[in-house]
């Protein structure tokens, strides 16, 4: 796989979510007032079963989606104190018939 194929997938699937979440703290990381529960805030990232298990011919995509899982776990740990939940949804092919 050429470098540009690797780089474009990383830009779309890792850098873009990072930039969006990096802009979120003024709206999400707000301390609750004493005696009042924090507002319900959450971040939902999209991964793939390729990021969890790998997939033949998709090293770049699998690595990017795996990075999203780690990124989301880090956000959950860092922002949990501010009442922000962070979750990842890992979609995949499901044979239904």
Coordinates of N, CA and C in Angstrom, one line a residue:
X1 N 0.8 -1.2 0.0 CA 0.0 0.0 0.0 C 0.9 1.2 0.0
X2 N 0.6 2.2 -0.9 CA 1.4 3.4 -0.9 C 1.1 4.3 0.3
X3 N 2.1 5.2 0.6 CA 2.0 6.0 1.8 C 0.7 6.9 1.7
X4 N 0.4 7.4 0.5 CA -0.8 8.3 0.4 C -2.1 7.6 0.7
X5 N -2.2 6.3 0.4 CA -3.4 5.5 0.7 C -3.5 5.4 2.2
X6 N -2.4 5.2 2.9 CA -2.4 5.1 4.4 C -2.8 6.5 5.0
X7 N -2.1 7.5 4.5 CA -2.3 8.9 5.0 C -3.8 9.4 4.9
X8 N -4.4 9.1 3.7 CA -5.7 9.7 3.5 C -6.7 9.0 4.5
X9 N -6.6 7.7 4.7 CA -7.5 7.0 5.6 C -7.3 7.5 7.1
X10 N -6.0 7.8 7.5 CA -5.8 8.3 8.8 C -6.3 9.7 8.9
X11 N -6.3 10.5 7.9 CA -6.8 11.9 8.0 C -8.3 11.8 8.1
X12 N -9.0 10.9 7.4 CA -10.4 10.9 7.4 C -11.0 10.2 8.7
X13 N -10.3 9.1 9.1 CA -10.9 8.3 10.2 C -10.3 8.6 11.6
X14 N -9.1 9.3 11.7 CA -8.5 9.6 12.9 C -8.4 11.1 13.2
X15 N -7.8 11.8 12.2 CA -7.6 13.2 12.4 C -8.9 14.0 12.5
X16 N -9.9 13.7 11.7 CA -11.2 14.4 11.7 C -11.9 14.3 13.0
X17 N -12.1 13.0 13.5 CA -12.7 13.0 14.8 C -11.9 13.7 15.9
X18 N -10.6 13.6 15.9 CA -9.8 14.3 16.8 C -10.0 15.8 16.8
X19 N -10.1 16.4 15.6 CA -10.3 17.8 15.5 C -11.7 18.2 16.0
X20 N -12.7 17.4 15.7 CA -14.0 17.7 16.2 C -14.1 17.7 17.7
X21 N -13.5 16.7 18.3 CA -13.5 16.5 19.8 C -12.7 17.6 20.4
X22 N -11.6 17.9 19.8 CA -10.7 19.0 20.3 C -11.4 20.3 20.5
X23 N -12.4 20.5 19.6 CA -13.2 21.8 19.6 C -14.3 21.7 20.7
X24 N -14.6 20.6 21.2 CA -15.8 20.4 22.1 C -15.7 20.9 23.5
X25 N -14.5 21.0 24.2 CA -14.4 21.3 25.6 C -15.2 22.5 26.1
X26 N -15.2 23.6 25.3 CA -16.0 24.7 25.8 C -17.5 24.4 26.0
X27 N -18.0 23.4 25.3 CA -19.4 23.0 25.4 C -19.7 21.8 26.2
X28 N -18.6 21.0 26.5 CA -18.8 19.7 27.2 C -18.2 19.6 28.5
X29 N -17.0 20.2 28.7 CA -16.2 20.0 29.9 C -16.6 21.2 30.9
X30 N -17.8 21.2 31.4 CA -18.3 22.2 32.2 C -18.6 21.6 33.6
X31 N -17.9 22.1 34.6 CA -18.2 21.6 36.0 C -19.6 22.0 36.4
X32 N -20.2 21.0 37.1 CA -21.6 21.2 37.6 C -21.6 22.1 38.8
X33 N -22.6 22.8 39.0 CA -22.8 23.7 40.1 C -23.0 22.8 41.4
X34 N -22.5 23.3 42.5 CA -22.7 22.5 43.7 C -24.2 22.3 44.0
X35 N -24.5 21.0 44.3 CA -25.9 20.7 44.5 C -26.7 20.3 43.3
X36 N -26.2 20.6 42.1 CA -26.9 20.3 40.9 C -26.2 19.2 40.1
X37 N -26.9 18.2 39.6 CA -26.2 17.2 38.8 C -25.7 17.8 37.5
X38 N -24.6 17.2 37.0 CA -24.1 17.7 35.7 C -25.1 17.4 34.6
X39 N -25.0 18.2 33.5 CA -25.8 18.0 32.4 C -25.4 16.7 31.7
X40 N -26.4 16.1 31.0 CA -26.1 14.9 30.3 C -25.4 15.2 29.0
X41 N -24.1 14.8 29.0 CA -23.2 15.1 27.8 C -22.5 13.8 27.4
X42 N -22.4 13.6 26.1 CA -21.8 12.4 25.6 C -21.1 12.6 24.3
X43 N -20.1 11.8 24.0 CA -19.4 11.8 22.7 C -19.5 10.3 22.2
X44 N -20.0 10.2 21.0 CA -20.1 8.9 20.3 C -19.2 8.9 19.1
X45 N -18.3 8.0 19.1 CA -17.4 7.8 18.0 C -17.8 6.5 17.2
X46 N -17.4 6.5 15.9 CA -17.7 5.4 15.1 C -16.5 4.6 14.7
X47 N -16.5 3.3 15.1 CA -15.3 2.5 14.7 C -15.9 1.4 13.8
X48 N -15.3 0.2 13.8 CA -15.7 -0.9 12.9 C -15.2 -2.2 13.5
X49 N -15.8 -3.2 13.1 CA -15.3 -4.5 13.6 C -13.9 -4.8 13.0
X50 N -13.6 -4.1 11.9 CA -12.2 -4.2 11.3 C -11.2 -3.7 12.3
X51 N -11.6 -2.7 13.1 CA -10.7 -2.1 14.1 C -10.5 -3.0 15.3
X52 N -11.5 -3.8 15.5 CA -11.4 -4.7 16.7 C -10.8 -6.1 16.4
X53 N -10.9 -6.5 15.1 CA -10.5 -7.9 14.8 C -9.5 -7.9 13.6
X54 N -9.4 -6.8 12.9 CA -8.6 -6.8 11.7 C -9.4 -7.3 10.5
X55 N -8.8 -7.1 9.3 CA -9.5 -7.5 8.1 C -8.4 -7.6 7.0
X56 N -8.5 -8.6 6.2 CA -7.5 -8.8 5.1 C -7.6 -7.6 4.1
X57 N -6.5 -7.1 3.8 CA -6.4 -6.0 2.8 C -6.8 -4.6 3.3
X58 N -7.1 -4.5 4.6 CA -7.5 -3.2 5.2 C -6.6 -2.8 6.3
X59 N -5.3 -2.9 6.2 CA -4.4 -2.5 7.3 C -4.6 -1.1 7.7
X60 N -4.8 -0.2 6.7 CA -4.9 1.2 7.0 C -6.2 1.5 7.7
X61 N -7.3 1.0 7.2 CA -8.6 1.2 7.8 C -8.7 0.5 9.2
X62 N -8.2 -0.7 9.3 CA -8.3 -1.4 10.6 C -7.5 -0.6 11.7
X63 N -6.3 -0.1 11.3 CA -5.5 0.7 12.2 C -6.2 2.0 12.6
X64 N -6.8 2.6 11.7 CA -7.5 3.9 12.0 C -8.7 3.6 12.9
X65 N -9.5 2.6 12.7 CA -10.6 2.3 13.5 C -10.2 1.8 14.9
X66 N -9.1 1.1 15.0 CA -8.6 0.7 16.2 C -8.1 2.0 17.0
X67 N -7.5 2.9 16.3 CA -7.1 4.2 17.0 C -8.3 4.9 17.6
X68 N -9.4 4.8 17.0 CA -10.6 5.5 17.5 C -11.1 4.9 18.8
X69 N -10.9 3.6 18.9 CA -11.3 2.9 20.2 C -10.4 3.4 21.3
X70 N -9.1 3.4 21.1 CA -8.2 3.9 22.1 C -8.4 5.4 22.4
X71 N -8.7 6.2 21.4 CA -8.9 7.6 21.6 C -10.2 7.8 22.5
X72 N -11.2 7.0 22.2 CA -12.5 7.2 22.9 C -12.3 6.8 24.4
X73 N -11.5 5.7 24.6 CA -11.3 5.3 26.0 C -10.5 6.4 26.8
X74 N -9.6 7.0 26.1 CA -8.8 8.1 26.7 C -9.7 9.3 27.0
X75 N -10.6 9.7 26.1 CA -11.5 10.7 26.4 C -12.4 10.4 27.5
X76 N -12.9 9.2 27.6 CA -13.8 8.7 28.7 C -13.1 8.9 30.1
X77 N -11.8 8.6 30.1 CA -11.1 8.7 31.4 C -10.8 10.2 31.7
X78 N -10.4 10.9 30.7 CA -10.1 12.3 31.0 C -11.3 13.2 31.2
X79 N -12.4 13.0 30.6 CA -13.5 13.9 30.6 C -14.6 13.3 31.5
X80 N -14.5 12.1 32.1 CA -15.5 11.6 33.0 C -15.7 12.4 34.2
X81 N -14.7 13.1 34.7 CA -14.8 13.9 35.9 C -15.7 15.2 35.5
X82 N -15.9 15.5 34.3 CA -16.7 16.6 33.9 C -18.2 16.1 33.5
X83 N -18.5 14.9 33.8 CA -19.8 14.3 33.4 C -20.0 14.0 32.0
X84 N -18.9 13.8 31.2 CA -19.0 13.5 29.8 C -18.8 12.0 29.6
X85 N -19.7 11.3 29.0 CA -19.6 9.9 28.6 C -19.0 9.9 27.2
X86 N -18.1 8.9 27.0 CA -17.6 8.7 25.6 C -17.7 7.2 25.3
X87 N -18.3 6.9 24.1 CA -18.5 5.6 23.7 C -18.2 5.4 22.2
X88 N -17.8 4.2 21.9 CA -17.6 3.9 20.5 C -18.6 2.8 20.0
X89 N -19.1 3.0 18.8 CA -20.0 2.0 18.2 C -19.1 1.4 17.1
X90 N -19.0 0.1 17.1 CA -18.2 -0.6 16.1 C -19.2 -1.4 15.2
X91 N -19.4 -0.8 14.0 CA -20.3 -1.4 13.0 C -19.5 -2.5 12.3
X92 N -20.3 -3.5 11.7 CA -19.7 -4.5 10.9 C -20.7 -5.2 10.1
X93 N -20.3 -6.0 9.2 CA -21.2 -6.8 8.3 C -21.8 -7.9 9.1
X94 N -23.1 -7.9 9.1 CA -23.9 -9.0 9.8 C -24.8 -9.7 8.7
X95 N -24.6 -10.9 8.6 CA -25.4 -11.7 7.7 C -26.7 -12.0 8.3
X96 N -27.8 -11.5 7.7 CA -29.1 -11.6 8.3 C -30.0 -12.6 7.7
X97 N -29.6 -13.1 6.5 CA -30.4 -14.1 5.8 C -29.4 -15.1 5.1

